[in-house]
């Protein structure tokens, strides 16, 4: 997907959520909103550092609840450090 784009040797890729989160200081939320709640429910079961920063890059609202991503995050995993990245 990123053919020709060099990645740092220190970057570790994994498909295992607990491994990815165990030492994370930053968690990027990029799942489409219709699937975000289930991803957050998985994240909620994983031990994380005391206060990683959750950065949302998805846009939209949850259709059934009409909640924004910030509201879904707060409901599913509680009060966390949270930021949203937006643009055109």
Coordinates of N, CA and C in Angstrom, one line a residue:
X1 N 0.8 -1.2 0.0 CA 0.0 0.0 0.0 C 0.9 1.3 0.0
X2 N 2.0 1.2 0.7 CA 2.9 2.4 0.7 C 4.2 2.1 0.0
X3 N 4.0 1.5 -1.2 CA 5.2 1.2 -2.0 C 6.1 2.4 -2.1
X4 N 7.4 2.2 -1.8 CA 8.4 3.2 -2.0 C 8.4 4.2 -0.9
X5 N 7.6 4.1 0.2 CA 7.6 5.0 1.3 C 8.4 4.3 2.4
X6 N 9.6 4.9 2.8 CA 10.4 4.3 3.8 C 9.7 4.4 5.2
X7 N 9.8 3.3 5.9 CA 9.2 3.3 7.3 C 10.4 3.2 8.3
X8 N 10.4 3.8 9.4 CA 11.5 3.7 10.4 C 11.7 2.3 10.8
X9 N 12.9 1.9 11.0 CA 13.2 0.5 11.5 C 12.6 0.3 12.9
X10 N 12.4 1.4 13.7 CA 11.8 1.2 15.0 C 10.3 1.0 15.0
X11 N 9.7 1.1 13.9 CA 8.2 0.9 13.8 C 7.9 -0.6 13.8
X12 N 7.1 -1.0 14.7 CA 6.6 -2.4 14.8 C 5.2 -2.5 14.4
X13 N 4.9 -3.4 13.5 CA 3.5 -3.6 13.0 C 3.0 -4.9 13.7
X14 N 1.7 -4.8 14.1 CA 1.1 -6.0 14.6 C -0.4 -5.9 14.4
X15 N -1.0 -7.0 14.3 CA -2.5 -7.1 14.2 C -3.1 -7.5 15.5
X16 N -2.3 -7.6 16.5 CA -2.8 -8.0 17.9 C -3.0 -6.7 18.7
X17 N -4.3 -6.5 19.0 CA -4.7 -5.2 19.7 C -4.0 -5.1 21.1
X18 N -4.0 -6.1 21.9 CA -3.3 -6.0 23.2 C -1.8 -5.6 23.1
X19 N -1.2 -6.2 22.1 CA 0.3 -5.9 21.9 C 0.4 -4.5 21.4
X20 N -0.5 -4.0 20.6 CA -0.4 -2.7 20.0 C -0.6 -1.6 21.1
X21 N -1.5 -1.9 22.1 CA -1.8 -0.9 23.1 C -1.0 -1.0 24.4
X22 N -0.2 -2.1 24.6 CA 0.4 -2.2 25.9 C 1.3 -1.1 26.3
X23 N 2.0 -0.5 25.3 CA 2.9 0.6 25.7 C 2.5 1.9 24.9
X24 N 1.4 2.0 24.4 CA 1.0 3.1 23.5 C 0.8 4.4 24.3
X25 N 1.4 5.5 23.9 CA 1.1 6.8 24.5 C 0.1 7.5 23.6
X26 N -0.1 7.1 22.4 CA -1.0 7.7 21.5 C -1.8 6.6 20.8
X27 N -3.2 6.8 20.8 CA -4.0 5.8 20.1 C -4.8 6.6 19.0
X28 N -4.6 6.3 17.8 CA -5.3 6.9 16.7 C -6.6 6.1 16.4
X29 N -7.7 6.8 16.5 CA -9.0 6.2 16.2 C -9.4 6.5 14.7
X30 N -9.2 5.5 13.8 CA -9.5 5.8 12.4 C -10.5 4.8 11.8
X31 N -11.2 4.1 12.7 CA -12.2 3.2 12.2 C -13.4 4.0 11.8
X32 N -14.1 3.5 10.7 CA -15.4 4.2 10.3 C -16.3 4.2 11.5
X33 N -17.1 5.3 11.7 CA -17.9 5.4 12.9 C -18.9 4.2 13.1
X34 N -19.5 3.6 12.0 CA -20.4 2.5 12.3 C -19.7 1.3 13.0
X35 N -18.4 1.2 12.9 CA -17.6 0.1 13.5 C -16.8 0.5 14.8
X36 N -16.9 1.8 15.1 CA -16.0 2.4 16.1 C -16.4 1.8 17.5
X37 N -17.7 1.7 17.8 CA -18.1 1.2 19.1 C -17.5 -0.2 19.4
X38 N -17.6 -1.1 18.4 CA -17.0 -2.4 18.7 C -15.5 -2.4 18.9
X39 N -14.8 -1.5 18.2 CA -13.4 -1.4 18.3 C -13.1 -0.8 19.7
X40 N -13.8 0.2 20.2 CA -13.6 0.7 21.5 C -13.9 -0.3 22.6
X41 N -14.9 -1.1 22.4 CA -15.2 -2.2 23.4 C -14.1 -3.1 23.5
X42 N -13.4 -3.4 22.4 CA -12.2 -4.3 22.5 C -11.1 -3.5 23.2
X43 N -10.9 -2.2 22.9 CA -9.8 -1.4 23.6 C -10.1 -1.4 25.1
X44 N -11.4 -1.3 25.4 CA -11.7 -1.1 26.9 C -11.3 -2.4 27.7
X45 N -11.1 -3.5 27.0 CA -10.8 -4.7 27.8 C -9.3 -4.9 27.9
X46 N -8.5 -4.0 27.3 CA -7.0 -4.2 27.2 C -6.4 -3.2 28.2
X47 N -5.4 -3.7 29.0 CA -4.6 -2.9 29.9 C -3.8 -1.9 29.0
X48 N -3.9 -0.6 29.4 CA -3.2 0.4 28.7 C -2.4 1.2 29.7
X49 N -1.4 2.0 29.1 CA -0.7 2.9 30.0 C -1.7 3.9 30.7
X50 N -1.3 4.5 31.8 CA -2.2 5.3 32.6 C -3.1 6.3 31.8
X51 N -2.5 7.0 30.8 CA -3.3 8.0 30.1 C -2.8 8.2 28.7
X52 N -3.0 7.2 27.8 CA -2.7 7.5 26.4 C -3.6 8.6 25.8
X53 N -3.1 9.3 24.8 CA -3.9 10.3 24.2 C -4.7 9.6 23.0
X54 N -6.0 9.7 23.0 CA -6.8 9.2 21.9 C -7.1 10.3 20.9
X55 N -6.7 10.1 19.7 CA -6.9 11.1 18.6 C -7.8 10.5 17.6
X56 N -8.9 11.2 17.4 CA -9.9 10.7 16.5 C -9.7 11.4 15.1
X57 N -9.7 10.6 14.1 CA -9.5 11.1 12.7 C -10.7 10.7 11.9
X58 N -11.7 10.1 12.5 CA -13.0 9.7 11.8 C -14.0 10.8 11.8
X59 N -14.9 10.9 10.9 CA -15.9 11.9 11.0 C -17.3 11.2 10.9
X60 N -18.2 11.9 11.5 CA -19.6 11.4 11.4 C -20.1 11.2 12.8
X61 N -21.4 10.7 12.8 CA -22.1 10.3 14.1 C -22.5 8.9 14.0
X62 N -22.8 8.3 15.2 CA -23.3 7.0 15.3 C -24.8 7.1 15.0
X63 N -25.3 6.4 14.0 CA -26.7 6.6 13.5 C -27.7 6.3 14.6
X64 N -27.6 5.1 15.3 CA -28.6 4.8 16.3 C -28.7 5.7 17.5
X65 N -27.5 6.2 17.9 CA -27.5 7.0 19.1 C -27.4 8.5 18.8
X66 N -27.0 8.8 17.6 CA -26.7 10.2 17.2 C -25.6 10.9 17.9
X67 N -24.7 10.0 18.5 CA -23.6 10.5 19.2 C -22.4 10.8 18.3
X68 N -21.6 11.8 18.7 CA -20.3 12.1 18.0 C -19.3 11.1 18.6
X69 N -18.2 11.0 17.9 CA -17.1 10.1 18.4 C -16.7 10.3 19.8
X70 N -16.6 11.6 20.2 CA -16.2 11.9 21.6 C -17.2 11.3 22.6
X71 N -18.5 11.3 22.3 CA -19.5 10.8 23.2 C -19.4 9.3 23.2
X72 N -19.1 8.6 22.1 CA -19.0 7.2 22.1 C -17.8 6.8 22.9
X73 N -16.7 7.5 22.7 CA -15.4 7.2 23.5 C -15.7 7.3 25.0
X74 N -16.3 8.4 25.4 CA -16.6 8.6 26.8 C -17.5 7.5 27.4
X75 N -18.5 7.1 26.6 CA -19.5 6.1 27.0 C -18.8 4.7 27.2
X76 N -18.0 4.4 26.2 CA -17.4 3.0 26.2 C -16.2 2.9 27.0
X77 N -15.2 3.8 27.0 CA -14.0 3.6 27.7 C -13.8 4.6 28.8
X78 N -14.7 5.6 29.0 CA -14.7 6.5 30.1 C -13.9 7.8 29.7
X79 N -13.6 8.5 30.8 CA -12.9 9.8 30.6 C -11.5 9.5 30.3
X80 N -11.0 10.0 29.1 CA -9.7 9.8 28.6 C -9.2 11.1 28.0
X81 N -7.9 11.2 27.8 CA -7.3 12.4 27.1 C -7.8 12.1 25.6
X82 N -8.4 13.2 25.0 CA -9.0 13.0 23.7 C -8.8 14.2 22.9
X83 N -8.5 14.0 21.6 CA -8.4 15.1 20.7 C -9.0 14.6 19.3
X84 N -9.5 15.6 18.6 CA -10.0 15.3 17.2 C -9.2 16.1 16.2
X85 N -8.9 15.4 15.1 CA -8.1 16.0 14.0 C -9.1 16.1 12.9
X86 N -9.3 17.3 12.4 CA -10.3 17.5 11.3 C -9.7 18.3 10.2
X87 N -10.4 18.3 9.1 CA -10.0 19.1 8.0 C -11.0 19.1 6.9
X88 N -10.7 19.6 5.7 CA -11.7 19.7 4.7 C -12.1 18.3 4.2

